[in-house]
Amino acid sequence: MTKGHSEAEAELKAFTADDDAAGARLDQWLAGRTAPELSRNRIKQLIEQGNVRLNGTRVTEPKRKVKSGDIIEIAMPEPEAPEPLAEDIPLSVLHEDEDVIVIDKPAGLVVHPGPGNPAGTLVNALIAHCGDSLSGIGGVRRPGIVHRLDRDTSGVMVVAKNDRAHQALSAQFADHGRTTEMERAYLALVWGTPDRMTGKIETFLGRSSRDRMKQAVVPEGRPDARHAVTHFRVIERFGDPSGAAPVASLVECRLETGRTHQIRVHMAHIGHPLIGDQDYGRSFATKAKVLPEPLRRSVEMFGRQALHAAHLAFNHPATGELMRFETPLPADMMELVAGFRRFHDRT
């Protein structure tokens, strides 16, 4: 067992391998069953530290093969959750007062510390930036995260600096603008173009059965199904000068609900995944091969999903004043859009 913990102190998780598990690596199979709570690296550590039993026998080899019917148990040590440390990470601050801070998050910055990202996050940066102006969330001096952007999504975020603001903002985000003035709008560069200029995508989302790290459109009756609604508006189409159908579009997406990866899943669901999205648009990657240089290279080298949180409006948690913030596309997306415009306008 991990040093300092006994099996009596640990939470025990048990799984029975199904027919599809036959021949899979133990660490890989367990990672698929425990994501996103545990990463594959964390699973590997637990196995190597003797925290996993296979049919009652402790195993320490992550590569051990699994057979149908195997019973796998993980003894989860008590979590070690040190408070995030302050780190001097530059921030683009759009607004700050005693209750909230609004920032323009760059792509590549993880919001909150977690497995695989113990430091170097937005939370670490905010602790350093805000200092004593953080009065505490839940009795701890830390910023209150009320909504998140994926690591590789850029754009506007608001963060609470005290419990009062945290509770008020959390209520607004939970309401999704139904009874408040909250608005969230994103700009996405997608493959192809929707068949209409405006529309609503309404589905149920849940964990993908093929990859538990991803979300998918699922039947309404599934236990983990969550209602998801996205409104979209096509802003600009980038066609082929030969007259063929547009190869890409700049689309505004407004959220009526806030599910994990919602825009990315919804746009892929209607056949127009985000450019650069390795999770939900990988099958479209070959479309770049028909593009002329240097646009082809720009698309192939674009290292993230082309998604930017461009607009955020909310009522200030203390004054009730409507606050609106907008940020332009970051340089990498601007360059990509410019490349498609040049492609569209060439003679």
XYZ file of C-alpha atoms in Angstrom:
347
model
C 0.000 0.000 0.000
C 1.002 3.632 -0.364
C 3.189 4.759 2.493
C 1.197 6.151 5.391
C -2.082 4.423 4.460
C -3.583 1.040 5.215
C -6.319 -0.788 3.371
C -8.625 -0.028 6.295
C -8.133 3.708 5.648
C -8.642 3.421 1.908
C -11.835 3.578 -0.118
C -12.259 0.318 -2.050
C -13.501 0.389 -5.633
C -14.352 -2.932 -7.291
C -14.914 -3.743 -10.970
C -15.748 -6.911 -12.891
C -14.172 -7.197 -16.340
C -16.617 -7.774 -19.196
C -16.059 -9.686 -22.424
C -14.628 -6.594 -24.136
C -11.838 -6.447 -21.549
C -10.130 -9.644 -22.708
C -6.479 -8.997 -23.538
C -6.476 -5.356 -22.427
C -3.733 -3.932 -20.214
C -4.767 -3.581 -16.602
C -3.846 0.119 -16.369
C -5.551 0.953 -19.657
C -8.753 -0.906 -18.774
C -8.969 0.633 -15.304
C -8.322 4.120 -16.662
C -11.304 3.705 -18.966
C -13.516 2.715 -16.037
C -12.437 5.460 -13.656
C -12.007 8.508 -15.935
C -12.072 11.393 -15.380
C -11.564 10.813 -11.649
C -8.279 8.998 -12.249
C -5.832 9.481 -15.096
C -3.956 6.578 -16.642
C -0.744 7.801 -15.004
C -2.451 7.828 -11.595
C -3.782 4.304 -12.199
C -0.267 3.161 -13.105
C 1.077 4.653 -9.869
C -1.593 2.930 -7.779
C -0.804 -0.427 -9.388
C 2.939 -0.049 -8.902
C 2.388 0.993 -5.270
C 0.408 -2.174 -4.558
C -3.015 -0.574 -4.309
C -4.673 -2.895 -6.858
C -5.791 -6.529 -6.441
C -6.689 -8.897 -9.262
C -8.981 -11.711 -8.147
C -7.858 -11.109 -4.576
C -4.110 -11.040 -5.302
C -2.099 -7.836 -5.219
C -0.550 -6.961 -8.600
C 2.166 -4.419 -9.334
C 2.477 -4.745 -13.112
C 0.473 -2.143 -15.092
C 0.879 -4.261 -18.261
C -0.851 -7.271 -16.710
C -3.532 -8.577 -19.071
C -7.195 -8.642 -18.063
C -9.572 -11.553 -18.728
C -13.343 -11.583 -18.863
C -14.751 -12.181 -15.399
C -11.704 -10.858 -13.543
C -12.498 -8.936 -10.368
C -10.296 -5.882 -9.956
C -10.192 -3.896 -6.728
C -8.525 -0.514 -6.202
C -7.742 0.613 -2.675
C -7.920 4.397 -2.963
C -5.699 6.150 -0.393
C -7.116 9.161 1.375
C -6.648 12.060 -1.040
C -3.709 14.329 -0.474
C -4.989 17.764 -1.364
C -2.500 20.467 -0.519
C -3.755 23.983 -1.084
C -2.642 25.378 -4.458
C 0.409 27.610 -4.214
C 0.710 31.122 -5.553
C 2.571 31.319 -8.867
C 3.595 34.438 -10.741
C 1.855 33.681 -14.037
C 0.930 36.684 -16.239
C -2.787 37.382 -16.538
C -4.789 39.580 -18.895
C -7.193 41.269 -16.446
C -10.293 42.880 -17.969
C -11.880 43.986 -14.678
C -11.242 43.586 -10.971
C -12.957 44.760 -7.793
C -13.356 43.425 -4.260
C -15.860 40.772 -5.383
C -14.835 39.522 -8.832
C -12.009 39.378 -11.307
C -12.591 38.980 -15.055
C -9.754 37.697 -17.196
C -9.046 36.834 -20.817
C -7.748 33.275 -20.497
C -5.142 32.256 -23.061
C -5.297 28.895 -24.793
C -3.109 26.327 -23.073
C -3.815 27.478 -19.515
C -5.564 24.868 -17.332
C -8.160 26.405 -15.016
C -7.789 24.299 -11.872
C -5.064 22.027 -10.428
C -5.769 18.339 -10.846
C -4.191 15.006 -11.814
C -1.482 15.722 -14.344
C -1.710 19.471 -13.695
C -0.740 20.073 -10.061
C 0.567 23.575 -10.755
C 0.839 26.236 -13.445
C -2.930 26.763 -13.549
C -5.226 29.769 -13.544
C -5.975 29.154 -9.867
C -2.273 29.322 -9.014
C -1.997 32.557 -10.977
C -5.043 34.111 -9.291
C -3.799 33.294 -5.797
C -0.617 35.200 -6.581
C -2.364 38.082 -8.346
C -5.217 38.640 -5.880
C -3.239 38.062 -2.688
C -5.024 39.305 0.434
C -8.044 40.483 -1.560
C -9.234 36.857 -1.555
C -11.402 36.583 1.552
C -11.936 32.882 1.080
C -14.263 30.374 -0.531
C -15.614 27.838 1.946
C -13.269 29.164 4.612
C -10.156 28.794 2.465
C -8.323 31.693 0.835
C -8.731 30.738 -2.823
C -10.526 31.977 -5.947
C -14.050 30.714 -6.617
C -14.295 29.017 -9.999
C -17.923 29.242 -11.144
C -17.393 28.154 -14.760
C -14.537 26.673 -16.742
C -13.013 26.794 -20.165
C -11.154 23.815 -21.587
C -7.376 24.063 -21.487
C -7.210 24.861 -25.196
C -10.184 27.228 -25.305
C -9.393 30.920 -24.931
C -11.553 33.797 -23.793
C -13.492 35.591 -21.059
C -13.860 34.109 -17.576
C -15.212 35.586 -14.348
C -13.944 34.348 -10.975
C -15.335 35.067 -7.499
C -13.099 36.497 -4.783
C -15.328 35.751 -1.774
C -18.125 33.439 -0.668
C -20.917 35.950 -1.308
C -19.817 36.513 -4.895
C -19.233 32.792 -5.411
C -22.764 31.880 -4.377
C -24.389 34.646 -6.429
C -22.407 33.892 -9.598
C -22.909 30.134 -9.212
C -26.671 30.715 -9.130
C -26.507 32.778 -12.334
C -24.488 30.134 -14.165
C -26.848 27.410 -12.964
C -29.775 29.453 -14.305
C -28.075 29.820 -17.738
C -29.765 33.152 -18.397
C -33.329 31.833 -18.153
C -34.321 34.382 -15.504
C -31.194 36.557 -15.391
C -29.284 38.674 -17.889
C -26.377 36.263 -18.173
C -25.099 35.647 -21.697
C -22.243 33.516 -23.024
C -21.180 33.565 -26.660
C -18.313 31.717 -28.317
C -16.700 32.002 -31.731
C -15.834 28.721 -33.431
C -14.099 28.016 -36.730
C -15.685 24.848 -38.105
C -15.323 22.596 -41.118
C -17.937 23.126 -43.822
C -21.046 25.178 -43.135
C -24.432 24.429 -41.541
C -27.363 24.157 -43.914
C -28.963 27.263 -42.411
C -27.589 30.539 -41.095
C -29.123 30.196 -37.630
C -30.317 27.222 -35.688
C -30.676 25.377 -32.400
C -28.984 22.116 -31.502
C -30.834 20.264 -28.747
C -29.692 16.829 -27.547
C -28.759 14.876 -24.440
C -25.082 14.491 -23.623
C -23.321 11.837 -21.572
C -20.042 10.011 -21.335
C -18.941 8.319 -24.549
C -19.111 4.524 -24.466
C -16.015 4.369 -26.696
C -13.828 6.780 -24.752
C -14.785 7.728 -21.217
C -12.696 10.901 -21.432
C -15.096 12.235 -24.078
C -18.733 13.279 -24.192
C -21.271 12.069 -26.759
C -24.880 12.501 -27.806
C -26.792 9.818 -25.888
C -30.412 8.646 -25.518
C -32.561 10.696 -23.165
C -33.233 7.697 -20.938
C -29.613 6.977 -20.065
C -28.826 7.611 -16.377
C -26.070 10.124 -17.150
C -27.959 11.917 -19.943
C -28.032 15.692 -19.506
C -30.113 18.083 -21.568
C -27.941 20.355 -23.753
C -28.975 23.282 -25.970
C -26.708 25.373 -28.215
C -27.874 28.221 -30.467
C -25.670 28.982 -33.464
C -25.353 31.753 -36.050
C -23.123 31.577 -39.100
C -21.066 34.777 -39.244
C -18.885 34.114 -42.273
C -18.474 31.353 -44.836
C -15.187 30.548 -46.519
C -15.867 28.979 -49.897
C -13.784 27.516 -52.656
C -13.281 29.992 -55.550
C -14.243 27.160 -57.905
C -17.792 27.438 -56.648
C -17.812 24.327 -54.493
C -19.467 24.265 -51.081
C -17.783 26.347 -48.360
C -14.818 24.565 -46.781
C -15.120 26.325 -43.419
C -17.259 28.785 -41.462
C -16.924 31.179 -38.556
C -19.853 30.462 -36.249
C -21.144 32.149 -33.104
C -22.460 29.708 -30.498
C -24.577 30.799 -27.540
C -25.104 28.434 -24.652
C -28.523 27.770 -23.146
C -26.956 25.020 -21.015
C -23.362 24.498 -19.944
C -22.314 20.885 -20.408
C -18.779 19.569 -20.687
C -17.444 20.027 -24.258
C -20.973 21.047 -25.312
C -20.112 23.222 -28.318
C -17.466 20.803 -29.555
C -19.816 17.808 -29.368
C -22.805 19.650 -30.812
C -20.970 21.036 -33.832
C -19.478 17.612 -34.559
C -22.954 16.095 -34.149
C -24.347 18.221 -37.004
C -21.360 17.361 -39.184
C -19.263 20.507 -38.675
C -16.585 19.841 -36.037
C -14.208 22.541 -34.895
C -10.987 22.891 -36.844
C -8.108 21.560 -34.761
C -10.322 19.488 -32.451
C -8.396 16.247 -31.957
C -11.143 14.703 -29.817
C -14.275 15.342 -31.857
C -12.991 16.285 -35.308
C -10.104 13.914 -35.965
C -11.879 12.271 -38.922
C -11.994 15.672 -40.680
C -8.246 16.284 -40.414
C -7.648 15.029 -43.961
C -9.733 17.913 -45.318
C -6.689 20.129 -44.839
C -4.869 18.198 -47.562
C -7.008 19.774 -50.303
C -6.192 23.309 -49.167
C -3.479 25.351 -50.883
C -0.297 26.402 -49.132
C 0.226 28.186 -46.815
C -3.344 27.632 -45.534
C -2.870 23.868 -45.484
C 0.148 24.151 -43.235
C -1.590 26.678 -40.965
C -4.507 24.299 -40.440
C -2.300 21.256 -39.872
C -0.126 23.149 -37.380
C -3.041 24.675 -35.461
C -2.539 23.009 -32.114
C -5.958 23.323 -30.471
C -9.683 23.432 -31.114
C -10.572 26.741 -32.775
C -12.866 27.991 -30.016
C -12.885 31.340 -28.206
C -15.206 32.595 -25.444
C -15.784 36.014 -26.970
C -18.632 37.459 -24.887
C -19.740 37.192 -21.257
C -22.470 39.168 -19.512
C -23.584 38.758 -15.899
C -25.094 40.733 -13.054
C -22.522 41.905 -10.547
C -22.973 39.748 -7.426
C -22.919 42.737 -5.060
C -24.507 45.620 -6.998
C -26.690 43.790 -9.506
C -25.218 45.945 -12.298
C -25.115 44.268 -15.706
C -21.469 43.702 -16.633
C -20.510 42.973 -20.246
C -17.108 41.856 -21.512
C -15.923 41.048 -25.017
C -12.530 39.989 -26.291
C -11.387 39.692 -29.910
C -10.136 36.479 -31.433
C -6.623 35.658 -30.240
C -3.753 35.935 -32.704
C -3.670 32.250 -33.657
C -7.367 32.149 -34.582
C -7.142 35.530 -36.333
C -4.321 34.199 -38.483
C -6.341 31.098 -39.348
C -9.427 33.135 -40.251
C -7.289 35.461 -42.377
C -5.899 32.464 -44.228
C -9.388 31.197 -45.071
C -10.413 34.670 -46.209
C -7.451 34.839 -48.574
C -8.363 31.396 -49.888
C -11.971 32.509 -50.391
C -11.008 35.744 -52.200
C -8.294 34.405 -54.505
C -8.894 34.559 -58.237
